[in-house]
N, CA, C and O of each residue as an XYZ file, in Angstrom:
908
protein
N      15.490      3.096     15.517
C      14.108      3.547     15.717
C      13.155      2.397     15.436
O      13.217      1.792     14.366
N      12.261      2.083     16.396
C      11.322      0.993     16.201
C      10.237      1.404     15.228
O      10.022      2.591     14.979
N       9.551      0.402     14.676
C       8.505      0.674     13.698
C       7.344      1.444     14.321
O       6.674      2.213     13.632
N       7.091      1.240     15.652
C       6.011      1.968     16.311
C       6.287      3.467     16.321
O       5.380      4.269     16.099
N       7.544      3.849     16.579
C       7.896      5.268     16.565
C       7.795      5.835     15.153
O       7.438      6.999     14.968
N       8.107      5.017     14.171
C       7.997      5.464     12.779
C       6.537      5.773     12.450
O       6.239      6.793     11.828
N       5.620      4.883     12.872
C       4.198      5.122     12.658
C       3.757      6.422     13.327
O       2.972      7.182     12.760
N       4.265      6.676     14.539
C       3.895      7.882     15.274
C       4.333      9.132     14.524
O       3.587     10.107     14.449
N       5.537      9.106     13.971
C       6.040     10.245     13.202
C       5.161     10.494     11.976
O       4.827     11.638     11.670
N       4.787      9.418     11.276
C       3.927      9.545     10.103
C       2.573     10.141     10.502
O       2.048     11.022      9.822
N       2.019      9.648     11.612
C       0.716     10.140     12.065
C       0.776     11.631     12.387
O      -0.112     12.386     11.991
N       1.807     12.057     13.097
C       1.955     13.470     13.449
C       2.086     14.323     12.190
O       1.526     15.417     12.114
N       2.824     13.821     11.205
C       2.986     14.565      9.952
C       1.652     14.702      9.225
O       1.346     15.764      8.682
N       0.851     13.625      9.212
C      -0.457     13.684      8.565
C      -1.359     14.714      9.243
O      -2.045     15.484      8.571
N      -1.352     14.724     10.570
C      -2.156     15.698     11.307
C      -1.675     17.112     11.021
O      -2.484     18.028     10.871
N      -0.356     17.294     10.946
C       0.209     18.616     10.660
C      -0.213     19.115      9.292
O      -0.435     20.311      9.102
N      -0.327     18.180      8.318
C      -0.810     18.553      6.999
C      -2.276     18.970      7.054
O      -2.671     19.955      6.429
N      -3.077     18.223      7.801
C      -4.525     18.372      7.752
C      -5.035     19.583      8.506
O      -5.952     20.256      8.035
N      -4.469     19.877      9.663
C      -4.987     20.960     10.499
C      -4.983     22.308      9.790
O      -6.000     22.999      9.826
N      -3.875     22.723      9.138
C      -3.908     24.014      8.442
C      -4.961     24.054      7.349
O      -5.556     25.103      7.100
N      -5.198     22.922      6.694
C      -6.190     22.883      5.626
C      -7.579     23.193      6.161
O      -8.287     24.019      5.586
N      -7.981     22.550      7.244
C      -9.292     22.794      7.805
C      -9.375     24.168      8.462
O     -10.441     24.785      8.486
N      -8.254     24.647      8.996
C      -8.242     25.958      9.636
C      -8.484     27.070      8.623
O      -9.019     28.120      8.976
N      -8.091     26.850      7.353
C      -8.255     27.861      6.323
C      -9.339     27.448      5.329
O      -9.287     27.812      4.154
N     -10.302     26.699      5.803
C     -11.342     26.121      4.968
C     -12.091     27.165      4.151
O     -12.521     26.890      3.030
N     -12.253     28.402      4.728
C     -13.096     29.396      4.100
C     -12.503     29.939      2.804
O     -13.238     30.560      2.036
N     -11.234     29.745      2.521
C     -10.630     30.324      1.318
C     -11.082     29.595      0.057
O     -11.722     30.197     -0.805
N     -10.761     28.326     -0.061
C     -11.169     27.540     -1.213
C     -10.967     26.075     -0.904
O      -9.881     25.669     -0.490
N     -11.998     25.280     -1.101
C     -11.897     23.860     -0.794
C     -12.674     23.049     -1.815
O     -13.572     23.561     -2.484
N     -12.317     21.781     -1.926
C     -13.023     20.846     -2.792
C     -13.268     19.545     -2.041
O     -12.475     19.143     -1.190
N     -14.374     18.898     -2.369
C     -14.607     17.522     -1.943
C     -14.851     16.715     -3.208
O     -15.467     17.210     -4.152
N     -14.374     15.481     -3.234
C     -14.500     14.721     -4.462
C     -14.446     13.222     -4.265
O     -14.199     12.725     -3.166
N     -14.684     12.512     -5.359
C     -14.623     11.054     -5.383
C     -13.665     10.615     -6.485
O     -13.471     11.325     -7.472
N     -13.071      9.444     -6.309
C     -12.117      8.913     -7.276
C     -12.457      7.470     -7.609
O     -13.056      6.757     -6.804
N     -12.070      7.051     -8.800
C     -12.182      5.656     -9.199
C     -11.044      5.350    -10.164
O     -10.671      6.194    -10.978
N     -10.498      4.151    -10.073
C      -9.379      3.815    -10.946
C      -8.944      2.374    -10.799
O      -9.644      1.547    -10.216
N      -7.781      2.094    -11.337
C      -7.234      0.747    -11.303
C      -5.932      0.695    -10.527
O      -5.157      1.652    -10.537
N      -5.693     -0.420     -9.855
C      -4.465     -0.616     -9.089
C      -3.584     -1.652     -9.766
O      -4.074     -2.502    -10.510
N      -2.302     -1.581     -9.513
C      -1.458     -2.742     -9.790
C      -0.339     -2.815     -8.769
O       0.104     -1.812     -8.208
N       0.089     -4.030     -8.557
C       1.110     -4.330     -7.561
C       2.439     -4.567     -8.269
O       2.476     -5.187     -9.331
N       3.521     -4.080     -7.688
C       4.855     -4.248     -8.252
C       5.743     -4.873     -7.183
O       6.119     -4.220     -6.209
N       6.073     -6.152     -7.381
C       6.864     -6.867     -6.386
C       7.371     -8.188     -6.920
O       7.541     -8.352     -8.128
N       7.616     -9.136     -6.019
C       8.231    -10.405     -6.402
C       7.352    -11.262     -7.307
O       7.873    -12.076     -8.070
N       6.039    -11.099     -7.240
C       5.147    -12.003     -7.961
C       4.623    -11.459     -9.280
O       3.691    -12.034     -9.843
N       5.178    -10.392     -9.783
C       4.713     -9.930    -11.080
C       5.878     -9.778    -12.051
O       7.041     -9.717    -11.653
N       5.542     -9.721    -13.304
C       6.560     -9.611    -14.345
C       6.384     -8.342    -15.168
O       7.364     -7.738    -15.604
N       5.133     -7.937    -15.381
C       4.841     -6.784    -16.223
C       3.952     -5.812    -15.455
O       2.869     -6.206    -15.024
N       4.362     -4.559    -15.264
C       3.515     -3.580    -14.579
C       2.164     -3.436    -15.271
O       2.089     -3.379    -16.498
N       1.106     -3.379    -14.482
C      -0.233     -3.214    -15.027
C      -1.015     -4.494    -15.158
O      -2.233     -4.450    -15.331
N      -0.351     -5.648    -15.082
C      -1.042     -6.926    -15.179
C      -1.829     -7.169    -13.898
O      -1.385     -6.796    -12.812
N      -2.998     -7.795    -14.024
C      -3.882     -8.062    -12.887
C      -4.326     -6.779    -12.186
O      -4.365     -6.708    -10.958
N      -4.655     -5.785    -12.975
C      -5.160     -4.537    -12.411
C      -6.531     -4.760    -11.777
O      -7.371     -5.478    -12.320
N      -6.742     -4.134    -10.622
C      -8.002     -4.265     -9.896
C      -8.587     -2.884     -9.606
O      -7.935     -1.860     -9.810
N      -9.831     -2.881     -9.125
C     -10.555     -1.630     -8.910
C     -10.189     -0.979     -7.578
O      -9.942     -1.661     -6.584
N     -10.161      0.342     -7.581
C      -9.996      1.127     -6.355
C     -10.900      2.352     -6.442
O     -11.106      2.899     -7.526
N     -11.430      2.775     -5.323
C     -12.226      3.997     -5.298
C     -12.053      4.682     -3.952
O     -11.635      4.060     -2.975
N     -12.380      5.974     -3.912
C     -12.148      6.702     -2.674
C     -12.796      8.068     -2.663
O     -13.574      8.414     -3.551
N     -12.461      8.843     -1.636
C     -12.977     10.196     -1.467
C     -11.856     11.079     -0.935
O     -10.919     10.591     -0.304
N     -11.956     12.378     -1.191
C     -10.894     13.279     -0.741
C     -11.429     14.662     -0.399
O     -12.514     15.060     -0.823
N     -10.644     15.364      0.365
C     -10.847     16.779      0.673
C      -9.580     17.512      0.230
O      -8.468     17.058      0.498
N      -9.754     18.639     -0.447
C      -8.595     19.397     -0.928
C      -8.726     20.866     -0.548
O      -9.773     21.482     -0.749
N      -7.659     21.413     -0.003
C      -7.577     22.842      0.295
C      -6.654     23.493     -0.723
O      -5.470     23.163     -0.797
N      -7.199     24.424     -1.512
C      -6.405     25.155     -2.496
C      -5.747     26.348     -1.813
O      -6.407     27.334     -1.487
N      -4.451     26.244     -1.605
C      -3.721     27.291     -0.886
C      -3.621     28.560     -1.725
O      -3.893     29.657     -1.238
N      -3.230     28.405     -2.983
C      -3.161     29.515     -3.930
C      -3.175     28.931     -5.334
O      -3.560     27.776     -5.519
N      -2.761     29.712     -6.323
C      -2.823     29.239     -7.706
C      -1.848     28.110     -8.003
O      -2.020     27.389     -8.985
N      -0.841     27.948     -7.179
C       0.205     26.954     -7.435
C       0.120     25.718     -6.547
O       0.480     24.620     -6.970
N      -0.354     25.895     -5.316
C      -0.277     24.805     -4.345
C      -1.647     24.420     -3.800
O      -2.534     25.258     -3.632
N      -1.790     23.128     -3.532
C      -3.003     22.601     -2.905
C      -2.614     21.486     -1.946
O      -1.643     20.763     -2.169
N      -3.382     21.363     -0.883
C      -3.147     20.339      0.128
C      -4.326     19.380      0.118
O      -5.477     19.810      0.189
N      -4.049     18.084      0.030
C      -5.103     17.089     -0.182
C      -5.029     15.964      0.842
O      -3.952     15.441      1.126
N      -6.185     15.595      1.392
C      -6.301     14.424      2.248
C      -7.240     13.431      1.588
O      -8.299     13.820      1.095
N      -6.874     12.163      1.568
C      -7.637     11.181      0.797
C      -7.708      9.834      1.500
O      -6.770      9.427      2.186
N      -8.839      9.144      1.321
C      -8.976      7.766      1.769
C      -9.414      6.924      0.575
O     -10.276      7.337     -0.200
N      -8.813      5.740      0.431
C      -9.118      4.864     -0.689
C      -9.329      3.433     -0.217
O      -8.800      3.007      0.810
N     -10.118      2.707     -1.001
C     -10.319      1.277     -0.781
C     -10.080      0.586     -2.113
O     -10.578      1.040     -3.143
N      -9.331     -0.496     -2.107
C      -9.046     -1.182     -3.358
C      -8.559     -2.600     -3.146
O      -8.565     -3.122     -2.031
N      -8.139     -3.208     -4.240
C      -7.659     -4.587     -4.234
C      -6.326     -4.665     -4.961
O      -6.132     -4.005     -5.982
N      -5.411     -5.466     -4.439
C      -4.148     -5.772     -5.104
C      -4.130     -7.256     -5.438
O      -4.582     -8.082     -4.645
N      -3.608     -7.590     -6.611
C      -3.587     -8.992     -7.028
C      -2.398     -9.254     -7.931
O      -1.894     -8.347     -8.595
N      -1.956    -10.497     -7.951
C      -0.879    -10.923     -8.851
C      -0.884    -12.436     -8.945
O      -1.410    -13.126     -8.071
N      -0.293    -12.944    -10.015
C      -0.135    -14.378    -10.208
C       1.240    -14.629    -10.796
O       1.621    -14.003    -11.785
N       1.987    -15.543    -10.193
C       3.354    -15.824    -10.643
C       3.472    -17.273    -11.082
O       2.874    -18.172    -10.491
N       4.252    -17.476    -12.127
C       4.541    -18.814    -12.635
C       6.053    -19.021    -12.631
O       6.797    -18.059    -12.443
N       6.525    -20.248    -12.833
C       7.967    -20.508    -12.744
C       8.836    -19.677    -13.676
O      10.018    -19.482    -13.395
N       8.274    -19.176    -14.792
C       9.091    -18.392    -15.716
C       9.154    -16.921    -15.326
O       9.768    -16.123    -16.035
N       8.527    -16.548    -14.209
C       8.578    -15.166    -13.750
C       9.971    -14.875    -13.204
O      10.438    -15.552    -12.288
N      10.625    -13.878    -13.764
C      12.023    -13.620    -13.402
C      12.191    -13.097    -11.979
O      13.306    -13.093    -11.457
N      11.099    -12.654    -11.340
C      11.224    -12.097    -10.001
C      10.999    -13.123     -8.897
O      11.065    -12.770     -7.719
N      10.737    -14.372     -9.239
C      10.469    -15.377     -8.223
C      11.293    -16.625     -8.465
O      11.797    -16.854     -9.564
N      11.420    -17.428     -7.416
C      12.078    -18.720     -7.517
C      11.082    -19.758     -7.019
O      10.892    -19.911     -5.813
N      10.445    -20.473     -7.949
C       9.388    -21.409     -7.605
C       9.718    -22.800     -8.116
O      10.469    -22.959     -9.079
N       9.156    -23.796     -7.469
C       9.313    -25.158     -7.947
C       8.577    -25.330     -9.269
O       7.569    -24.662     -9.497
N       9.057    -26.212    -10.149
C       8.380    -26.449    -11.424
C       6.915    -26.819    -11.207
O       6.591    -27.633    -10.342
N       6.037    -26.213    -12.002
C       4.620    -26.511    -11.904
C       3.877    -25.724    -10.851
O       2.659    -25.855    -10.732
N       4.587    -24.899    -10.074
C       3.945    -24.133     -9.008
C       3.319    -22.856     -9.573
O       3.936    -22.159    -10.378
N       2.113    -22.563     -9.152
C       1.461    -21.301     -9.490
C       1.096    -20.603     -8.186
O       0.359    -21.158     -7.371
N       1.603    -19.400     -7.983
C       1.353    -18.655     -6.759
C       0.603    -17.376     -7.095
O       0.946    -16.684     -8.053
N      -0.409    -17.067     -6.316
C      -1.196    -15.864     -6.570
C      -1.733    -15.304     -5.259
O      -1.746    -15.986     -4.234
N      -2.173    -14.058     -5.311
C      -2.855    -13.459     -4.173
C      -3.846    -12.428     -4.675
O      -3.692    -11.883     -5.768
N      -4.854    -12.166     -3.879
C      -5.889    -11.195     -4.201
C      -6.398    -10.641     -2.873
O      -7.154    -11.312     -2.170
N      -5.986     -9.414     -2.523
C      -6.260     -8.887     -1.191
C      -6.733     -7.438     -1.259
O      -6.315     -6.673     -2.128
N      -7.598     -7.085     -0.341
C      -8.097     -5.715     -0.262
C      -7.222     -4.874      0.665
O      -6.499     -5.402      1.509
N      -7.300     -3.566      0.492
C      -6.537     -2.647      1.337
C      -7.285     -1.327      1.492
O      -8.162     -0.991      0.696
N      -6.920     -0.599      2.523
C      -7.385      0.774      2.741
C      -6.155      1.675      2.773
O      -5.100      1.297      3.283
N      -6.313      2.867      2.221
C      -5.188      3.790      2.159
C      -5.635      5.170      2.629
O      -6.635      5.703      2.146
N      -4.901      5.739      3.560
C      -5.146      7.095      4.052
C      -3.877      7.902      3.843
O      -2.810      7.519      4.322
N      -3.985      9.022      3.128
C      -2.777      9.792      2.848
C      -3.058     11.286      2.780
O      -4.197     11.718      2.604
N      -2.001     12.052      2.923
C      -2.040     13.505      2.759
C      -0.902     13.890      1.829
O       0.210     13.379      1.960
N      -1.173     14.791      0.888
C      -0.144     15.154     -0.091
C      -0.226     16.636     -0.438
O      -1.264     17.279     -0.275
N       0.880     17.149     -0.914
C       0.978     18.530     -1.381
C       1.077     18.518     -2.896
O       1.937     17.841     -3.461
N       0.191     19.273     -3.562
C       0.189     19.360     -5.020
C       0.855     20.654     -5.478
O       0.720     21.702     -4.846
N       1.576     20.554     -6.592
C       2.154     21.742     -7.224
C       1.628     21.834     -8.647
O       1.805     20.902     -9.432
N       0.980     22.947     -8.992
C       0.437     23.177    -10.328
C       1.475     23.845    -11.223
O       2.083     24.842    -10.834
N       1.675     23.303    -12.406
C       2.613     23.912    -13.346
C       2.048     25.192    -13.946
O       2.799     26.117    -14.253
N       0.722     25.254    -14.116
C       0.056     26.473    -14.561
C      -0.730     27.055    -13.390
O      -1.066     26.336    -12.449
N      -1.021     28.340    -13.444
C      -1.916     28.918    -12.447
C      -3.272     28.232    -12.550
O      -3.792     28.027    -13.647
N      -3.839     27.880    -11.403
C      -5.121     27.171    -11.406
C      -5.927     27.554    -10.178
O      -5.424     27.539     -9.054
N      -7.202     27.903    -10.415
C      -8.149     28.141     -9.331
C      -9.403     27.339     -9.618
O      -9.948     27.398    -10.720
N      -9.856     26.596     -8.637
C     -11.054     25.785     -8.811
C     -12.253     26.666     -9.154
O     -12.457     27.717     -8.546
N     -13.043     26.226    -10.136
C     -14.261     26.917    -10.566
C     -13.984     28.308    -11.118
O     -14.846     29.183    -11.042
N     -12.810     28.523    -11.664
C     -12.455     29.800    -12.269
C     -12.001     29.529    -13.701
O     -10.913     28.995    -13.918
N     -12.836     29.897    -14.682
C     -12.548     29.575    -16.081
C     -11.359     30.355    -16.631
O     -10.859     30.048    -17.713
N     -10.909     31.357    -15.893
C      -9.715     32.083    -16.327
C      -8.495     31.168    -16.290
O      -7.554     31.339    -17.065
N      -8.523     30.195    -15.381
C      -7.430     29.230    -15.246
C      -8.019     27.835    -15.464
O      -8.335     27.128    -14.507
N      -8.161     27.454    -16.722
C      -8.929     26.270    -17.099
C      -8.336     24.943    -16.627
O      -9.043     24.113    -16.056
N      -7.042     24.746    -16.865
C      -6.469     23.424    -16.600
C      -4.999     23.559    -16.228
O      -4.380     24.603    -16.433
N      -4.462     22.491    -15.685
C      -3.029     22.457    -15.397
C      -2.554     21.033    -15.160
O      -3.266     20.244    -14.539
N      -1.373     20.693    -15.641
C      -0.717     19.473    -15.151
C      -0.141     19.759    -13.770
O       0.152     20.909    -13.444
N       0.023     18.724    -12.963
C       0.545     18.932    -11.611
C       1.289     17.698    -11.127
O       1.123     16.601    -11.661
N       2.097     17.896    -10.122
C       2.795     16.802     -9.459
C       2.459     16.862     -7.969
O       2.010     17.893     -7.470
N       2.678     15.759     -7.269
C       2.355     15.736     -5.842
C       3.197     14.691     -5.122
O       3.718     13.758     -5.734
N       3.316     14.865     -3.827
C       4.014     13.907     -2.969
C       3.491     14.077     -1.558
O       3.011     15.148     -1.187
N       3.585     13.008     -0.769
C       3.066     13.107      0.580
C       3.445     11.937      1.462
O       4.442     11.254      1.227
N       2.630     11.718      2.483
C       2.816     10.647      3.454
C       1.501      9.913      3.625
O       0.433     10.504      3.468
N       1.570      8.614      3.950
C       0.331      7.876      4.099
C       0.449      6.644      4.968
O       1.532      6.252      5.402
N      -0.719      6.045      5.206
C      -0.839      4.776      5.904
C      -1.604      3.813      5.016
O      -2.558      4.205      4.344
N      -1.195      2.579      5.013
C      -1.930      1.521      4.331
C      -2.402      0.522      5.383
O      -1.608      0.036      6.189
N      -3.698      0.220      5.370
C      -4.228     -0.827      6.243
C      -4.487     -2.049      5.381
O      -5.316     -2.019      4.472
N      -3.773     -3.121      5.674
C      -3.782     -4.342      4.870
C      -4.268     -5.476      5.775
O      -3.446     -6.171      6.372
N      -5.584     -5.677      5.890
C      -6.144     -6.558      6.916
C      -5.562     -7.963      6.959
O      -5.418     -8.534      8.040
N      -5.225     -8.529      5.807
C      -4.760     -9.913      5.776
C      -3.242    -10.027      5.708
O      -2.705    -11.118      5.521
N      -2.555     -8.906      5.860
C      -1.102     -8.936      5.787
C      -0.468     -9.356      7.097
O      -1.117     -9.366      8.143
N       0.818     -9.706      7.027
C       1.546    -10.093      8.236
C       1.620     -8.922      9.207
O       1.543     -9.110     10.421
N       1.771     -7.705      8.667
C       1.735     -6.476      9.464
C       0.674     -5.575      8.837
O       0.932     -4.964      7.800
N      -0.520     -5.476      9.444
C      -1.637     -4.803      8.774
C      -1.501     -3.292      8.619
O      -2.134     -2.714      7.735
N      -0.692     -2.632      9.455
C      -0.547     -1.177      9.383
C       0.820     -0.830      8.802
O       1.855     -1.126      9.398
N       0.806     -0.200      7.634
C       2.053      0.047      6.918
C       2.169      1.514      6.515
O       1.214      2.064      5.969
N       3.306      2.167      6.764
C       3.528      3.522      6.258
C       3.818      3.484      4.764
O       4.393      2.516      4.265
N       3.428      4.518      4.057
C       3.667      4.604      2.619
C       4.141      6.004      2.251
O       3.932      6.966      2.990
N       4.780      6.094      1.096
C       5.191      7.377      0.523
C       4.556      7.497     -0.856
O       5.103      6.971     -1.825
N       3.412      8.178     -0.970
C       2.766      8.355     -2.269
C       3.331      9.552     -3.028
O       3.630     10.589     -2.435
N       3.474      9.402     -4.338
C       3.883     10.519     -5.190
C       3.410     10.232     -6.604
O       3.166      9.080     -6.964
N       3.280     11.291     -7.409
C       2.809     11.065     -8.771
C       2.557     12.349     -9.523
O       3.087     13.407     -9.185
N       1.729     12.236    -10.560
C       1.424     13.371    -11.427
C       0.000     13.249    -11.935
O      -0.621     12.190    -11.844
N      -0.508     14.356    -12.475
C      -1.867     14.344    -12.991
C      -2.181     15.592    -13.786
O      -1.328     16.456    -13.989
N      -3.429     15.670    -14.235
C      -3.947     16.837    -14.949
C      -5.339     17.118    -14.394
O      -6.122     16.192    -14.184
N      -5.651     18.393    -14.154
C      -6.990     18.757    -13.682
C      -7.571     19.861    -14.554
O      -6.845     20.645    -15.165
N      -8.911     19.900    -14.596
C      -9.602     20.790    -15.530
C     -10.884     21.307    -14.884
O     -11.640     20.543    -14.284
N     -11.122     22.615    -15.014
C     -12.382     23.203    -14.560
C     -13.481     22.815    -15.541
O     -13.547     23.335    -16.655
N     -14.337     21.900    -15.115
C     -15.287     21.266    -16.021
C     -16.522     22.122    -16.280
O     -16.795     22.505    -17.417
N     -17.261     22.415    -15.224
C     -18.514     23.156    -15.384
C     -18.887     23.780    -14.052
O     -19.026     23.081    -13.048
N     -19.050     25.097    -14.043
C     -19.368     25.823    -12.818
C     -18.409     25.417    -11.701
O     -17.208     25.669    -11.803
N     -18.915     24.792    -10.638
C     -18.067     24.444     -9.497
C     -17.497     23.032     -9.577
O     -16.950     22.537     -8.591
N     -17.611     22.384    -10.715
C     -17.116     21.018    -10.860
C     -15.724     20.995    -11.503
O     -15.458     21.711    -12.469
N     -14.857     20.167    -10.951
C     -13.494     19.994    -11.453
C     -13.279     18.509    -11.728
O     -13.659     17.665    -10.917
N     -12.677     18.189    -12.862
C     -12.373     16.799    -13.211
C     -10.869     16.644    -13.373
O     -10.164     17.607    -13.675
N     -10.387     15.438    -13.171
C      -8.957     15.209    -13.315
C      -8.608     13.751    -13.483
O      -9.439     12.863    -13.291
N      -7.372     13.527    -13.842
C      -6.816     12.180    -13.944
C      -5.445     12.215    -13.286
O      -4.708     13.190    -13.433
N      -5.099     11.157    -12.563
C      -3.780     11.134    -11.935
C      -3.235      9.719    -11.818
O      -3.968      8.733    -11.894
N      -1.936      9.659    -11.633
C      -1.227      8.388    -11.467
C      -0.385      8.489    -10.204
O       0.423      9.406    -10.056
N      -0.579      7.543     -9.301
C       0.115      7.563     -8.012
C       0.937      6.302     -7.821
O       0.430      5.192     -7.979
N       2.205      6.476     -7.482
C       3.042      5.366     -7.040
C       3.140      5.425     -5.520
O       3.310      6.498     -4.941
N       3.032      4.271     -4.885
C       3.120      4.191     -3.429
C       4.277      3.289     -3.027
O       4.253      2.083     -3.271
N       5.277      3.880     -2.418
C       6.398      3.097     -1.905
C       6.021      2.560     -0.533
O       5.580      3.317      0.332
N       6.193      1.256     -0.331
C       5.970      0.674      0.991
C       7.311      0.298      1.607
O       8.351      0.359      0.951
N       7.269     -0.088      2.859
C       8.486     -0.469      3.571
C       8.414     -1.931      4.003
O       8.917     -2.320      5.057
N       7.769     -2.728      3.145
C       7.658     -4.160      3.391
C       7.866     -4.920      2.093
O       7.577     -4.408      1.011
N       8.359     -6.123      2.202
C       8.495     -7.011      1.048
C       7.479     -8.145      1.150
O       7.664     -9.217      0.575
N       6.398     -7.885      1.898
C       5.486     -8.979      2.194
C       4.029     -8.655      1.888
O       3.136     -9.242      2.500
N       3.761     -7.738      0.958
C       2.385     -7.538      0.522
C       1.843     -8.813     -0.106
O       0.644     -9.088     -0.062
N       2.741     -9.577     -0.685
C       2.364    -10.792     -1.407
C       2.737    -12.071     -0.666
O       2.563    -13.165     -1.203
N       3.250    -11.950      0.563
C       3.782    -13.102      1.299
C       4.859    -13.816      0.501
O       5.043    -15.024      0.649
N       5.568    -13.084     -0.339
C       6.501    -13.724     -1.266
C       7.937    -13.705     -0.796
O       8.843    -13.971     -1.586
N       8.171    -13.399      0.470
C       9.542    -13.514      0.947
C       9.620    -14.471      2.117
O       8.974    -14.269      3.145
N      10.418    -15.517      1.953
C      10.786    -16.412      3.047
C      12.278    -16.645      2.934
O      12.774    -16.868      1.830
N      13.013    -16.602      4.035
C      14.465    -16.783      3.967
C      14.828    -18.209      3.600
O      14.001    -19.109      3.749
N      16.041    -18.436      3.125
C      16.490    -19.793      2.816
C      16.394    -20.676      4.058
O      16.602    -20.208      5.177
N      16.077    -21.958      3.854
C      15.960    -22.874      4.984
C      17.334    -23.380      5.400
O      18.308    -23.251      4.658
N      17.399    -23.960      6.602
C      18.667    -24.491      7.093
C      19.109    -25.702      6.285
O      20.304    -25.959      6.138
N      18.146    -26.438      5.765
C      18.484    -27.645      5.001
C      18.911    -27.328      3.574
O      19.613    -28.109      2.934
N      18.476    -26.173      3.088
C      18.838    -25.811      1.721
C      18.990    -24.295      1.653
O      18.013    -23.570      1.466
N      20.222    -23.828      1.808
C      20.468    -22.382      1.863
C      20.194    -21.698      0.535
O      20.109    -20.471      0.477
N      20.055    -22.481     -0.540
C      19.811    -21.882     -1.845
C      18.321    -21.808     -2.171
O      17.941    -21.254     -3.202
N      17.477    -22.363     -1.301
C      16.042    -22.383     -1.570
C      15.397    -21.136     -0.979
O      14.974    -21.140      0.177
N      15.324    -20.090     -1.755
C      14.746    -18.825     -1.295
C      13.576    -18.465     -2.189
O      13.656    -18.577     -3.413
N      12.476    -18.028     -1.564
C      11.267    -17.669     -2.296
C      11.061    -16.163     -2.152
O      10.642    -15.700     -1.091
N      11.351    -15.388     -3.208
C      11.295    -13.938     -3.117
C      12.645    -13.369     -2.719
O      13.597    -14.104     -2.458
N      12.708    -12.027     -2.678
C      13.972    -11.355     -2.421
C      13.815    -10.337     -1.304
O      12.983     -9.435     -1.394
N      14.601    -10.476     -0.265
C      14.563     -9.522      0.831
C      15.266     -8.230      0.399
O      16.187     -8.269     -0.416
N      14.834     -7.087      0.943
C      15.437     -5.813      0.583
C      14.879     -5.237     -0.698
O      15.267     -4.144     -1.109
N      13.969     -5.960     -1.338
C      13.337     -5.516     -2.575
C      11.873     -5.218     -2.251
O      10.985     -5.993     -2.603
N      11.629     -4.094     -1.581
C      10.297     -3.813     -1.050
C       9.251     -3.661     -2.143
O       9.549     -3.250     -3.264
N       8.011     -4.004     -1.786
C       6.904     -3.956     -2.733
C       6.396     -2.525     -2.927
O       6.513     -1.677     -2.043
N       5.835     -2.291     -4.095
C       5.195     -1.028     -4.441
C       3.785     -1.328     -4.936
O       3.476     -2.463     -5.297
N       2.934     -0.309     -4.952
C       1.651     -0.437     -5.646
C       1.268      0.932     -6.196
O       1.675      1.967     -5.668
N       0.494      0.917     -7.242
C       0.111      2.175     -7.881
C      -1.395      2.218     -8.090
O      -2.075      1.192     -8.099
N      -1.890      3.433     -8.259
C      -3.297      3.659     -8.577
C      -3.357      4.683     -9.701
O      -2.807      5.778     -9.586
N      -4.026      4.322    -10.781
C      -4.233      5.241    -11.901
C      -5.737      5.443    -12.044
O      -6.476      4.480    -12.247
N      -6.192      6.686    -11.938
C      -7.635      6.876    -11.951
C      -8.077      8.262    -12.361
O      -7.273      9.119    -12.726
N      -9.374      8.454    -12.288
C     -10.004      9.731    -12.595
C     -10.749     10.210    -11.351
O     -11.070      9.421    -10.461
N     -11.016     11.503    -11.305
C     -11.766     12.019    -10.163
C     -12.696     13.148    -10.587
O     -12.504     13.784    -11.624
N     -13.695     13.376     -9.769
C     -14.617     14.492     -9.949
C     -14.773     15.162     -8.592
O     -15.050     14.498     -7.593
N     -14.596     16.477     -8.559
C     -14.718     17.200     -7.295
C     -15.639     18.400     -7.448
O     -15.943     18.845     -8.555
N     -16.069     18.904     -6.304
C     -16.979     20.050     -6.274
C     -16.412     21.104     -5.334
O     -16.059     20.806     -4.193
N     -16.328     22.323     -5.813
C     -15.826     23.410     -4.976
C     -16.904     23.826     -3.982
O     -18.052     24.065     -4.358
N     -16.523     23.908     -2.716
C     -17.471     24.268     -1.665
C     -17.046     25.565     -0.979
O     -15.900     26.005     -1.080
N     -18.013     26.159     -0.278
C     -17.765     27.379      0.492
C     -17.258     28.517     -0.390
O     -16.317     29.224     -0.030
N     -17.893     28.683     -1.551
C     -17.508     29.733     -2.489
C     -17.983     31.076     -1.959
O     -19.186     31.310     -1.839
N     -17.037     31.965     -1.641
C     -17.373     33.248     -1.032
C     -16.829     34.412     -1.852
O     -16.367     34.231     -2.978
N     -16.890     35.586     -1.283
C     -16.405     36.790     -1.962
C     -14.926     36.642     -2.270
O     -14.147     36.180     -1.435
N     -14.553     37.031     -3.458
C     -13.165     36.885     -3.877
C     -12.235     37.732     -3.025
O     -12.570     38.845     -2.620
N     -11.079     37.184     -2.769
C     -10.048     37.897     -2.013
C      -8.899     38.217     -2.961
O      -8.369     37.304     -3.595
N      -8.489     39.494     -3.082
C      -7.408     39.850     -4.011
C      -6.142     39.052     -3.785
O      -5.444     38.712     -4.740
N      -5.837     38.751     -2.541
C      -4.610     37.999     -2.242
C      -4.699     36.578     -2.744
O      -3.677     35.943     -3.002
N      -5.930     36.064     -2.888
C      -6.110     34.680     -3.316
C      -6.262     34.573     -4.817
O      -5.919     33.543     -5.397
N      -6.772     35.620     -5.466
C      -6.923     35.612     -6.909
C      -5.586     35.809     -7.587
O      -5.514     35.831     -8.816
């Protein structure tokens, strides 16, 4: 299967997630903003969390019932890293310092599962930890391949803050299907088969840890099936 067909499958899946959410908009929905920190996990780093950069975004969420919610999100952020010869994940010449600092856009759709019953703007169900997983696209303007599929998943906690406002914190890991977010993979040369920079088959990851604030919209008459 070519990478173009893979992108098409991801796109169709994202649309399939989104259409039911908007079709059932009248039940319960949220719009919100997020802010947090990113870090890159790949050939050029040694310790997760080092060189954390800013990310922010916006989302729409459809609350299906007390346990499940469907979320669509767009984010903008920066990934960065700096590697030195003592970094165990790289093979560099003595005295070489390699770094990168690049922006990205992320579009994803995910399904959330609440461990406790939770309804937005309903103080009867104040808070809940939750987990989520989904599908996404990463647009990496300066990358060798700017359009990349991703698999986001993670966990978080959300809380009914005040009236129609909901606050939360979450941590997302994003699996990519490239080892070149950092341009850190080049195959061994013909003149020196042992001179390899980075590791093929060891795809890069990135994460976002942040907080969010959302507002429940289209609040209507309660439905017994939804309560």
